[in-house]
Tab-separated table of C-alpha atoms and ligand atoms in Angstrom:
chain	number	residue	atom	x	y	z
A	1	UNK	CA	77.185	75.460	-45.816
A	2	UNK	CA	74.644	73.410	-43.721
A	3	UNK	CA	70.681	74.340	-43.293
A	4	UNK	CA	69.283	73.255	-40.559
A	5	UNK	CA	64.825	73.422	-41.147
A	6	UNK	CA	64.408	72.574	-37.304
A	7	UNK	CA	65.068	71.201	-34.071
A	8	UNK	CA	63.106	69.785	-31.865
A	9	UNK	CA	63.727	67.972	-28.303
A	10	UNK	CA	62.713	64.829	-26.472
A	11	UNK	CA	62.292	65.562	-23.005
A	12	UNK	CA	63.425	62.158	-20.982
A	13	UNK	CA	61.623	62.740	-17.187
A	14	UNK	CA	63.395	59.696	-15.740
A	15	UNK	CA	62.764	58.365	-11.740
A	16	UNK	CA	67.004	59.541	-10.982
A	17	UNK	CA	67.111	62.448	-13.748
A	18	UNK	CA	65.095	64.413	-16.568
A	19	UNK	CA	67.174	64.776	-19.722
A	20	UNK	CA	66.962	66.078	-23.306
A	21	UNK	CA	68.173	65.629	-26.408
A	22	UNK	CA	67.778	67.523	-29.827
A	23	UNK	CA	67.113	66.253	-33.302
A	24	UNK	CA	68.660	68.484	-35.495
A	25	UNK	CA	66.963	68.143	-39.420
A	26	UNK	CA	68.251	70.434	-42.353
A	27	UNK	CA	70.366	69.985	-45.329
A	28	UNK	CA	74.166	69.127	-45.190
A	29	UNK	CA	74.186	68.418	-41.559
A	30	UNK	CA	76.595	65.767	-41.872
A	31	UNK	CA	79.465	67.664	-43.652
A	32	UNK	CA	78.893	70.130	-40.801
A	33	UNK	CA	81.951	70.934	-38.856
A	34	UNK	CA	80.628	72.929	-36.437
A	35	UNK	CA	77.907	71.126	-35.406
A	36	UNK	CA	79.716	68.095	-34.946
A	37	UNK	CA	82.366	70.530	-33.006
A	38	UNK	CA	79.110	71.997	-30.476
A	39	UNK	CA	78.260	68.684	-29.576
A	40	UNK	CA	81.425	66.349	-28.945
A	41	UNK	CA	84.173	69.371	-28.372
A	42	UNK	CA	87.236	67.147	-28.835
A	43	UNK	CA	85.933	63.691	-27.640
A	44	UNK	CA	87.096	60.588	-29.370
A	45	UNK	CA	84.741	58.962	-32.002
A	46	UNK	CA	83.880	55.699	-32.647
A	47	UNK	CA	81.610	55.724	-36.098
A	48	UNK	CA	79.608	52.947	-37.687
A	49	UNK	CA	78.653	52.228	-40.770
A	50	UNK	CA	77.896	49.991	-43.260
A	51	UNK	CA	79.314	48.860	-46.543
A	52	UNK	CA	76.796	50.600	-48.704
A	53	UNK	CA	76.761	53.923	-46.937
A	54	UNK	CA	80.437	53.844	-46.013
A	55	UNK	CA	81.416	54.868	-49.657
A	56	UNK	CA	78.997	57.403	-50.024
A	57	UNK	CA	79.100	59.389	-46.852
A	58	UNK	CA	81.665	58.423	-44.757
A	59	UNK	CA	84.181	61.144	-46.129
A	60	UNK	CA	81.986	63.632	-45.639
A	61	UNK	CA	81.304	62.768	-41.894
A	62	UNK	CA	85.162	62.700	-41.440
A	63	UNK	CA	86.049	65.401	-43.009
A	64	UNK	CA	83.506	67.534	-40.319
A	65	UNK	CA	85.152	65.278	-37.468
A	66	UNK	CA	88.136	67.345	-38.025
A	67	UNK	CA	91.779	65.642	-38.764
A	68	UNK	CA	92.818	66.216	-34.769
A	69	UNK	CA	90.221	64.044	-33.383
A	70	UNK	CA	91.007	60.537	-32.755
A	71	UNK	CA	88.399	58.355	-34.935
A	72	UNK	CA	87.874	54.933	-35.487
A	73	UNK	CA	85.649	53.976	-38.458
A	74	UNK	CA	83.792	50.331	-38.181
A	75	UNK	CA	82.423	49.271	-41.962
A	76	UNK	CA	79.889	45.895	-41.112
A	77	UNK	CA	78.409	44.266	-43.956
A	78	UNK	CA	74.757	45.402	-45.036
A	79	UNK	CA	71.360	43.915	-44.166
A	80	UNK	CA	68.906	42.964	-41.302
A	81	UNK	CA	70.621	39.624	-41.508
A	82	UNK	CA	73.933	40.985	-40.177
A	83	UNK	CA	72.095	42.750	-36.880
A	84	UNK	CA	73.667	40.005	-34.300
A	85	UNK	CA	75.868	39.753	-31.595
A	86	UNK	CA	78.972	38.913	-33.950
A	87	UNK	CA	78.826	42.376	-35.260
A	88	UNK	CA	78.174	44.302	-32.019
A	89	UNK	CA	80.963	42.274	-30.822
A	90	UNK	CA	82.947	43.530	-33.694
A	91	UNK	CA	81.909	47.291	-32.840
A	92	UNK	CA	82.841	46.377	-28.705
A	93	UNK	CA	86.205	45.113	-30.196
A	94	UNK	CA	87.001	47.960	-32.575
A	95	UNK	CA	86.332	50.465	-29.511
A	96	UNK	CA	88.570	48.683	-27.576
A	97	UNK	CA	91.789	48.194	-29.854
A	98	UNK	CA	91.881	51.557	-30.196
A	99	UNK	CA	91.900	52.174	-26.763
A	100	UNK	CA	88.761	54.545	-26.607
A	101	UNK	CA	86.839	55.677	-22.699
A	102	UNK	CA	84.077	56.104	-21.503
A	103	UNK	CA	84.473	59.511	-23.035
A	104	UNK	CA	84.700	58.144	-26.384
A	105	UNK	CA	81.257	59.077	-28.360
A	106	UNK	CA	80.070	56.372	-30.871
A	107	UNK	CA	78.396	57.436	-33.598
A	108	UNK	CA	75.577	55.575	-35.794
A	109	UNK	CA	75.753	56.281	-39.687
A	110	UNK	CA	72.773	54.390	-41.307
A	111	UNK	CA	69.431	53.113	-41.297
A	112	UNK	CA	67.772	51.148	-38.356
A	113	UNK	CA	70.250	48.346	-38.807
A	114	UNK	CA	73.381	50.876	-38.176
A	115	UNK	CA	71.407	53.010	-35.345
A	116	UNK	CA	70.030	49.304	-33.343
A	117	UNK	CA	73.164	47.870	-33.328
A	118	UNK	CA	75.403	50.867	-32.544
A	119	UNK	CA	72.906	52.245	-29.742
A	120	UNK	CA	73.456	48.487	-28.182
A	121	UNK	CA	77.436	48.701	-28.361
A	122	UNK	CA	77.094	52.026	-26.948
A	123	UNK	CA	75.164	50.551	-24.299
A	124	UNK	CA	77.291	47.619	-23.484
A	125	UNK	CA	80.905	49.470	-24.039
A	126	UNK	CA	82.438	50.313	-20.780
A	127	UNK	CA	78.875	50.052	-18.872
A	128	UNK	CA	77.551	52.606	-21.580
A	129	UNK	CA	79.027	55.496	-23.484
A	130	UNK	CA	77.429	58.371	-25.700
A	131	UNK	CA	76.413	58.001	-28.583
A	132	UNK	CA	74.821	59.741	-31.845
A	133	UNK	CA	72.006	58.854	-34.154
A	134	UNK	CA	73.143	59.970	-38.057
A	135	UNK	CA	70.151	58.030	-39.380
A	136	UNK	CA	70.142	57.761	-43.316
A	137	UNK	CA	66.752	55.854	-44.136
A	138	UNK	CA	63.374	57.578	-43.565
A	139	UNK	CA	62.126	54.969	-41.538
A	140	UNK	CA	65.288	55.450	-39.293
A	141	UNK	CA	64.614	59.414	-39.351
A	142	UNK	CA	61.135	59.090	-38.360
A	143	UNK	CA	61.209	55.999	-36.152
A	144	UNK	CA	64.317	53.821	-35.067
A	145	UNK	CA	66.748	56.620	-34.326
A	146	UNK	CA	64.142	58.646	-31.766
A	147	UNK	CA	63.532	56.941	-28.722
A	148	UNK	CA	66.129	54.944	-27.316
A	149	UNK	CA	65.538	51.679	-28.167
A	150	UNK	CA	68.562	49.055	-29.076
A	151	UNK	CA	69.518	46.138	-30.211
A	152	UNK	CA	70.135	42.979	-32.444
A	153	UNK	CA	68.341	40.301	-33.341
A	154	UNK	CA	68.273	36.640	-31.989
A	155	UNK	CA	67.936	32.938	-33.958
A	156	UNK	CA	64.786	32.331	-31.877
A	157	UNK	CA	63.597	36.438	-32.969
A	158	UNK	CA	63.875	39.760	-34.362
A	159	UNK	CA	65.073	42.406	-31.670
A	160	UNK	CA	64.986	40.314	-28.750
A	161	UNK	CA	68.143	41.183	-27.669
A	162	UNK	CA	68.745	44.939	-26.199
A	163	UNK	CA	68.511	47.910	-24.383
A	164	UNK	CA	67.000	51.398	-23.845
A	165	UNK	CA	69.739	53.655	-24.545
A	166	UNK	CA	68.564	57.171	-25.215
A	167	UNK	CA	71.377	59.025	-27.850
A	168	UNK	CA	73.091	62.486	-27.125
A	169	UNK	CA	71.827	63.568	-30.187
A	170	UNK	CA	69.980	63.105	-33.408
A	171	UNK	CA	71.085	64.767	-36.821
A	172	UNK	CA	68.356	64.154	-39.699
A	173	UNK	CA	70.506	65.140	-42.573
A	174	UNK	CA	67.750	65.252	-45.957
A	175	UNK	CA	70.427	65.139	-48.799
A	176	UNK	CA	71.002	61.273	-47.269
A	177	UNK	CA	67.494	60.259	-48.411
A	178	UNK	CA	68.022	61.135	-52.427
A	179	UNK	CA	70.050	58.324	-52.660
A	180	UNK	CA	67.707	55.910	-50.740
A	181	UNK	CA	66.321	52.901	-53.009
A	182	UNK	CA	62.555	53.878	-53.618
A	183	UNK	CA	61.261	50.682	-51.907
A	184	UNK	CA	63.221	51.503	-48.768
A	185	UNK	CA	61.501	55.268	-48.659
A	186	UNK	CA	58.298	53.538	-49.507
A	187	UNK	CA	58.547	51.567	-45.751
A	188	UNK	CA	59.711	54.639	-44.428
A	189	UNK	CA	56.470	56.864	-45.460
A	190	UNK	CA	54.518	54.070	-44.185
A	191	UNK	CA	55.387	55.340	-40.691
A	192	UNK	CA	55.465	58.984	-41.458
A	193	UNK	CA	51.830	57.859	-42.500
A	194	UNK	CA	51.122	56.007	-39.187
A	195	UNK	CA	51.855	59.234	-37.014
A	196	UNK	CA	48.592	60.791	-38.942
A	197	UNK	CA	46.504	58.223	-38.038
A	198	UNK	CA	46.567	57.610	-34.740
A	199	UNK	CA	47.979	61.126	-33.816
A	200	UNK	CA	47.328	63.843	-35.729
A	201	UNK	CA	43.993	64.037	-38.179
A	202	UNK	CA	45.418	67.465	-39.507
A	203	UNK	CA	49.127	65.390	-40.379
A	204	UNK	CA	46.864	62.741	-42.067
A	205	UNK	CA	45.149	65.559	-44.318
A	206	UNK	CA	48.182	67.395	-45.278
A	207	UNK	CA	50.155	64.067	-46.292
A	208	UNK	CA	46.875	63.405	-48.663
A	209	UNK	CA	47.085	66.651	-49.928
A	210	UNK	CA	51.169	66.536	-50.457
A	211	UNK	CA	51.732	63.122	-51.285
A	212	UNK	CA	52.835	63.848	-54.824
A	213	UNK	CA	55.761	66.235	-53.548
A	214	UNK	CA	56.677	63.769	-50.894
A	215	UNK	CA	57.235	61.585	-54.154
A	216	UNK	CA	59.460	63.465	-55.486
A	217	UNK	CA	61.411	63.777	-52.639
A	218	UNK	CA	61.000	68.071	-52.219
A	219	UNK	CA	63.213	68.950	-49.023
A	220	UNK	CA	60.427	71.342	-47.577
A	221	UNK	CA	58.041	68.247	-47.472
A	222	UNK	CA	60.389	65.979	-46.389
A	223	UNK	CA	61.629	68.472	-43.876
A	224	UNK	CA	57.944	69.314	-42.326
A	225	UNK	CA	56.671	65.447	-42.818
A	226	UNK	CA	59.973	64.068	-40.687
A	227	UNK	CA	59.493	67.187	-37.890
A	228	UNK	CA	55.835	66.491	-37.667
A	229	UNK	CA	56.124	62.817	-36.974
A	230	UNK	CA	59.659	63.145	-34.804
A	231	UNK	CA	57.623	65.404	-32.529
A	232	UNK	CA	54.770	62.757	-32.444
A	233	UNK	CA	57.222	60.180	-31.553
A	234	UNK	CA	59.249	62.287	-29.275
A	235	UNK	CA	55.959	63.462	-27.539
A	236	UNK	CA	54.748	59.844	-26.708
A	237	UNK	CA	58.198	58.472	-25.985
A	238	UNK	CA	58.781	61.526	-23.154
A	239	UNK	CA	55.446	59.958	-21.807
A	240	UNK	CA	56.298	56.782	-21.655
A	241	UNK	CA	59.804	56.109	-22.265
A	242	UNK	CA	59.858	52.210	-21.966
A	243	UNK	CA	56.578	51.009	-23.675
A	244	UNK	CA	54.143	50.511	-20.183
A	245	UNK	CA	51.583	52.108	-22.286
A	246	UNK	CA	50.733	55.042	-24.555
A	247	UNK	CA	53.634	54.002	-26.217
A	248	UNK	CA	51.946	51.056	-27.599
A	249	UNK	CA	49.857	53.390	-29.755
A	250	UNK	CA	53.549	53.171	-32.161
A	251	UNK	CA	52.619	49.783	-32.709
A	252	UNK	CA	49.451	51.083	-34.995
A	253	UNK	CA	49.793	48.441	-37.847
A	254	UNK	CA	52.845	46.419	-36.172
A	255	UNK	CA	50.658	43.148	-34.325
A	256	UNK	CA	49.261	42.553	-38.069
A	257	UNK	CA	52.922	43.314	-39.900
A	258	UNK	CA	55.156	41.470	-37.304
A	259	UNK	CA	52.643	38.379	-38.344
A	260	UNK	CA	52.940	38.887	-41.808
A	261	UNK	CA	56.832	39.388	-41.723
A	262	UNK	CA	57.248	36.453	-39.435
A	263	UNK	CA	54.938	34.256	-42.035
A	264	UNK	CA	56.308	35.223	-44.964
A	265	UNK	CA	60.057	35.329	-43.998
A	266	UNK	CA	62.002	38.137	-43.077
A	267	UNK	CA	63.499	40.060	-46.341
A	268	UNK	CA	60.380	38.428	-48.615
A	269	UNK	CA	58.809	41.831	-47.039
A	270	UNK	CA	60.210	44.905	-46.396
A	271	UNK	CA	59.150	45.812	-42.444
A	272	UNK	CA	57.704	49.387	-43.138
A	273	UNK	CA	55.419	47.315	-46.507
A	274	UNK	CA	53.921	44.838	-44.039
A	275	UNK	CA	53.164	47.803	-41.552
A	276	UNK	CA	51.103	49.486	-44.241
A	277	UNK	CA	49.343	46.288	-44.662
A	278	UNK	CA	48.932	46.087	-41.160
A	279	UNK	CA	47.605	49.397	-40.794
A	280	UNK	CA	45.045	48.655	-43.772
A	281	UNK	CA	43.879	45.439	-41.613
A	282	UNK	CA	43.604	47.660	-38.172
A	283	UNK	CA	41.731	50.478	-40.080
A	284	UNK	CA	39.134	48.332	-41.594
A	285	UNK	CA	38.106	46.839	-38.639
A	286	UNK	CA	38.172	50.535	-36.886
A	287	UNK	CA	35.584	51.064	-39.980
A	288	UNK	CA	33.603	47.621	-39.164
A	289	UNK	CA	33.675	49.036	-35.906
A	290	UNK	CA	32.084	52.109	-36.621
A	291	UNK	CA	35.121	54.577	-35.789
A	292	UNK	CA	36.292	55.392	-38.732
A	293	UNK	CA	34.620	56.552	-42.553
A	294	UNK	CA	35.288	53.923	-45.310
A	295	UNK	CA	35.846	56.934	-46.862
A	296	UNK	CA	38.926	57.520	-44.880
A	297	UNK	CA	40.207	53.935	-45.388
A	298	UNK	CA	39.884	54.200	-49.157
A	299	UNK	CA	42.024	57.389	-48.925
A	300	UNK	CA	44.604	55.746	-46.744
A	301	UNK	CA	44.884	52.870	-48.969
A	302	UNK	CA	45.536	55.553	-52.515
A	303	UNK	CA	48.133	56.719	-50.454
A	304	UNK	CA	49.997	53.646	-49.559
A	305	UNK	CA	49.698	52.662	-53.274
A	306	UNK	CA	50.958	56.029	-54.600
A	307	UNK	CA	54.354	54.692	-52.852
A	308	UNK	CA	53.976	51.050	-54.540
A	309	UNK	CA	52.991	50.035	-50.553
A	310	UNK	CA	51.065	46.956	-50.258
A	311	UNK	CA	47.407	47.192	-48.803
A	312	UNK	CA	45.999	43.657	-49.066
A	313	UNK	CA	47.186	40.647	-47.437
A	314	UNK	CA	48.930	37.718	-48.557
A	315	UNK	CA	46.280	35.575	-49.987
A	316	UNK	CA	48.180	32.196	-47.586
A	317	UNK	CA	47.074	34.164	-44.893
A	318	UNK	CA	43.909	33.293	-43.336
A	319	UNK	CA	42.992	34.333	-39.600
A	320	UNK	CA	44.276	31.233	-38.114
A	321	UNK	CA	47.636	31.678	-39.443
A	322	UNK	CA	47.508	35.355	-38.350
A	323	UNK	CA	46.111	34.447	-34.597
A	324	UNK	CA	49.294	31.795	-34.821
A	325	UNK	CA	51.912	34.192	-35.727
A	326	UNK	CA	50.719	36.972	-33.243
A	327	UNK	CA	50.258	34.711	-30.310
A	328	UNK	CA	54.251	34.566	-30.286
A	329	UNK	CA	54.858	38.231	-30.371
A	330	UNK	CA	56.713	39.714	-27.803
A	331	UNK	CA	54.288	42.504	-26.891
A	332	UNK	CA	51.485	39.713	-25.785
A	333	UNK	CA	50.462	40.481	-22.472
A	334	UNK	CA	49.732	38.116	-20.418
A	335	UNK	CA	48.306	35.698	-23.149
A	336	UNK	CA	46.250	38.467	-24.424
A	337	UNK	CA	46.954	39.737	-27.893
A	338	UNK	CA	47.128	43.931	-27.582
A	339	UNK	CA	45.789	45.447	-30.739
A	340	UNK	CA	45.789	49.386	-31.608
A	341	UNK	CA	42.849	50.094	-33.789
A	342	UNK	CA	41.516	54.053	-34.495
A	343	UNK	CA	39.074	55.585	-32.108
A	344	UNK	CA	38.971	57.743	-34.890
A	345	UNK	CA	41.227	59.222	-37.518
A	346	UNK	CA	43.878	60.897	-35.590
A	347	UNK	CA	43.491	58.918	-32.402
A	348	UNK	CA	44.453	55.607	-31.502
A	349	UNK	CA	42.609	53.207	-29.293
A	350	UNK	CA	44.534	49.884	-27.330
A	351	UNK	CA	42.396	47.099	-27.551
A	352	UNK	CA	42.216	43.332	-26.398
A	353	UNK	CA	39.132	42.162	-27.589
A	354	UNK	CA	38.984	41.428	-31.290
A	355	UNK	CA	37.587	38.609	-32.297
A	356	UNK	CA	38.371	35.810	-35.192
A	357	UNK	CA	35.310	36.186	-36.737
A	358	UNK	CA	36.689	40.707	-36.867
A	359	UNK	CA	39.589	39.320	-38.411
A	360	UNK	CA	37.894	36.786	-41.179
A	361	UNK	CA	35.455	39.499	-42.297
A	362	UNK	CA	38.405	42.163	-42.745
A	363	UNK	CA	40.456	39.249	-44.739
A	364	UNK	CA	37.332	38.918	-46.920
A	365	UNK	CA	36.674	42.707	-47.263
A	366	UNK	CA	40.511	43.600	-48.186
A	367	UNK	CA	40.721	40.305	-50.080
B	401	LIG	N1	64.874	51.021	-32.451
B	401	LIG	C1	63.648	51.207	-32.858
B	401	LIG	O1	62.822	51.838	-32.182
B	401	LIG	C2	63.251	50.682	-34.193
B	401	LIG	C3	62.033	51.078	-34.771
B	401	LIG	C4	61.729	50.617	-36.057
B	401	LIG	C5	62.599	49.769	-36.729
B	401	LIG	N2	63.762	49.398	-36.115
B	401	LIG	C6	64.720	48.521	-36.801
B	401	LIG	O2	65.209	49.226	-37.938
B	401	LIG	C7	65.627	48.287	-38.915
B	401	LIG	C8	65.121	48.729	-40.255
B	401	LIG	O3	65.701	49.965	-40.553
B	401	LIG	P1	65.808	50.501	-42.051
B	401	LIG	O4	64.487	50.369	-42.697
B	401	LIG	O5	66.453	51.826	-41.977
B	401	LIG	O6	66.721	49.407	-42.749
B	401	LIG	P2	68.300	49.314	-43.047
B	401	LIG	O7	69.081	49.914	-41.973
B	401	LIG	O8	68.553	47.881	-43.373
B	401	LIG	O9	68.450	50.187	-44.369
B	401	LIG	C9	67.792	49.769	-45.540
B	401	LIG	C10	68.751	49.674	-46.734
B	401	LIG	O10	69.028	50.991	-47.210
B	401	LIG	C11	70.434	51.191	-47.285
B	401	LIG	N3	70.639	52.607	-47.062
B	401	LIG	C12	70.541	53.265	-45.891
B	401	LIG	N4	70.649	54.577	-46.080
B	401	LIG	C13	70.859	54.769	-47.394
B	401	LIG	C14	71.016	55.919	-48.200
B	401	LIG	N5	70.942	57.152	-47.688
B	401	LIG	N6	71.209	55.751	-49.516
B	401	LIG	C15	71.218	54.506	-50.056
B	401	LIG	N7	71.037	53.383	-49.358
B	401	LIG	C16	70.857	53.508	-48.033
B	401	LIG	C17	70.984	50.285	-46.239
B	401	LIG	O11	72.352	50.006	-46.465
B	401	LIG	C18	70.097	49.071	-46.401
B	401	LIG	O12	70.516	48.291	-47.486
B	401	LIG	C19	65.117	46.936	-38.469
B	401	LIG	O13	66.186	46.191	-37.962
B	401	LIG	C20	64.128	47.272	-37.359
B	401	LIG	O14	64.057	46.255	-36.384
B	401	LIG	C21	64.098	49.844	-34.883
């Protein structure tokens, strides 16, 4: 018997149509049949996985699919390194052999990886079919699976290559994240983190005061921490569904991470570890700034080293190599680096005009 703890719904206002979709979160959701049954009736499936998830969860899944439903399963190999064109090729080809339509539904059984690459087949296949978020990390719960954006990666960058793609649905299932390696729910509660800051002050208090039963992985925490920061996301993406501006505010710790990710290779860091480092960077120079308590930055940083998170920056790193590495992100405008620092805790602020000398002295402070 499935739980489900709560839905929620991103509201999609678009220029030809307004739409919504529900994130369903509880316990079990992915052995349940009915569910499954509400939303696809008896539409064809195409699910992805990959090859570290597949043995754990795919029977489940298929066993709720139902054994009169036509299903085709798609197993890639696991790791960032593997979200390319090749693969989303294999997906398109998959789809294909079997003969599936337009009203074919593809579903997404994973972590970011799983859900960027499947929302961008679903894109692409037949001009764009259906398709369902089943996201299995925390970061993917909280983040990559709400909000529509797709994709794979590119020699020349990460996630260059893609599409907003909004899915039919999004089923949080909790018993997926027991099994999750501890550094991977580490860069997940990172973001879950990053919602409190520039959001929600009272999120940011109750994570401080809960952090120990977020450890430990309790359901009702988990539960209440991934509804509280889904309905943050969803909030900001129904405002601004393809990043022209509040959305930025997501990027709270990215414009520092991206840098350190791209510097130090992709892999060496896990992308949710160099956000909390990011975050650490933005916050102290929100407290140089005089927006935020230094009290409130030494409390952010206990928490992101409760979870083994990193909160000072690779000692290689000085500001020149961080002003390099930023100047060729893809969310430079114009030539202008964008920045989100805090206004205050609970409130972002999007910003264009930090200097080298902001960055040195926060390098030297976190140092
Ligand atoms: N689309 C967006 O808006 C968006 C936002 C943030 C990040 N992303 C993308 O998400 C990706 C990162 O996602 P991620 O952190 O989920 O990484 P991931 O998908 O690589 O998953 C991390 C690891 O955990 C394993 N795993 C997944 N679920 C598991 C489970 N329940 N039990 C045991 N192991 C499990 C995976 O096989 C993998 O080895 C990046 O490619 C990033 O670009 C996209």
């Amino acid at each position: 018997m499935s739980t489900t703890l709560h839905t929620l719904h991103v509201e999609l206002i678009g220029a030809a149509q307004s739409r919504r979709y529900p994130i369903v979160i509880g316990r079990d959701l992915l052995a349940d049949t009915q569910l499954f049954t509400d939303l696809l009736g008896d539409r064809p499936v195409v699910l992805v996985t990959n090859d570290t998830i597949a043995p754990q969860y795919t029977a489940r899944v298929m066993t709720a699919l139902g054994d009169q439903r036509r299903v085709t399963q798609v197993v890639l190999p696991d790791g960032e390194v593997h979200k390319n064109l090749t693969n989303v090729e294999h997906i398109l080809t998959a789809g294909l052999q079997d003969k599936h339509e337009r009203r074919s539904v593809f579903l997404a059984l994973g972590g970011g990886v799983i859900g960027d690459m499947t929302g961008f087949a679903a894109a692409c296949f037949l001009r764009g079919v259906d398709f369902i978020q089943l996201p299995t990390t925390l970061l993917a719960q909280v983040d990559s699976s709400v909000g529509g954006k797709t994709g794979v990666n590119h020699p020349m960058g990460k996630n260059l290559i893609g599409a907003f793609h909004q899915p039919l649905a999004v089923l949080i299932d909790l018993q997926t994240l027991q099994t999750l390696p501890t550094r991977e729910f580490a860069a997940g509660v990172a973001e879950v983190i990053k919602y409190g800051c520039i959001a929600d002050g009272e999120f940011f208090e109750w994570l401080m005061g809960t952090s120990s039963r977020l450890k430990a992985r309790e359901d009702s925490v988990l539960a209440e921490a991934i509804e509280r920061s889904c309905a943050i996301k969803a909030s900001v993406v129904a405002a601004d569904e393809r990043e022209a501006g509040v959305r930025a505010t997501l990027n709270f710790g990215h414009t520092f991470g991206h840098a350190i990710e791209q510097v130090m290779g992709y892999g060496e860091w896990l992308h949710g570890e160099a956000v909390a480092c990011g975050m650490v960077m933005a916050t102290q120079i929100s407290v140089n700034r005089g927006k935020v308590a230094p009290e409130d930055l030494a409390r952010l940083k206990g928490f992101l080293e409760e979870f083994g998170l990193p909160v000072a920056p690779p000692a290689s790193m000085d500001t020149s190599v961080f002003l390099g590495a930023m100047a060729g992100d893809k969310k430079v405008d114009k030539g202008t680096i964008r920045y989100i620092l805090l206004q205050s805790l609970g409130q972002a602020a999007i910003v264009n005009d930090i200097t080298a000398l902001e960055i040195d002295q926060a390098l030297a402070q976190l140092a």
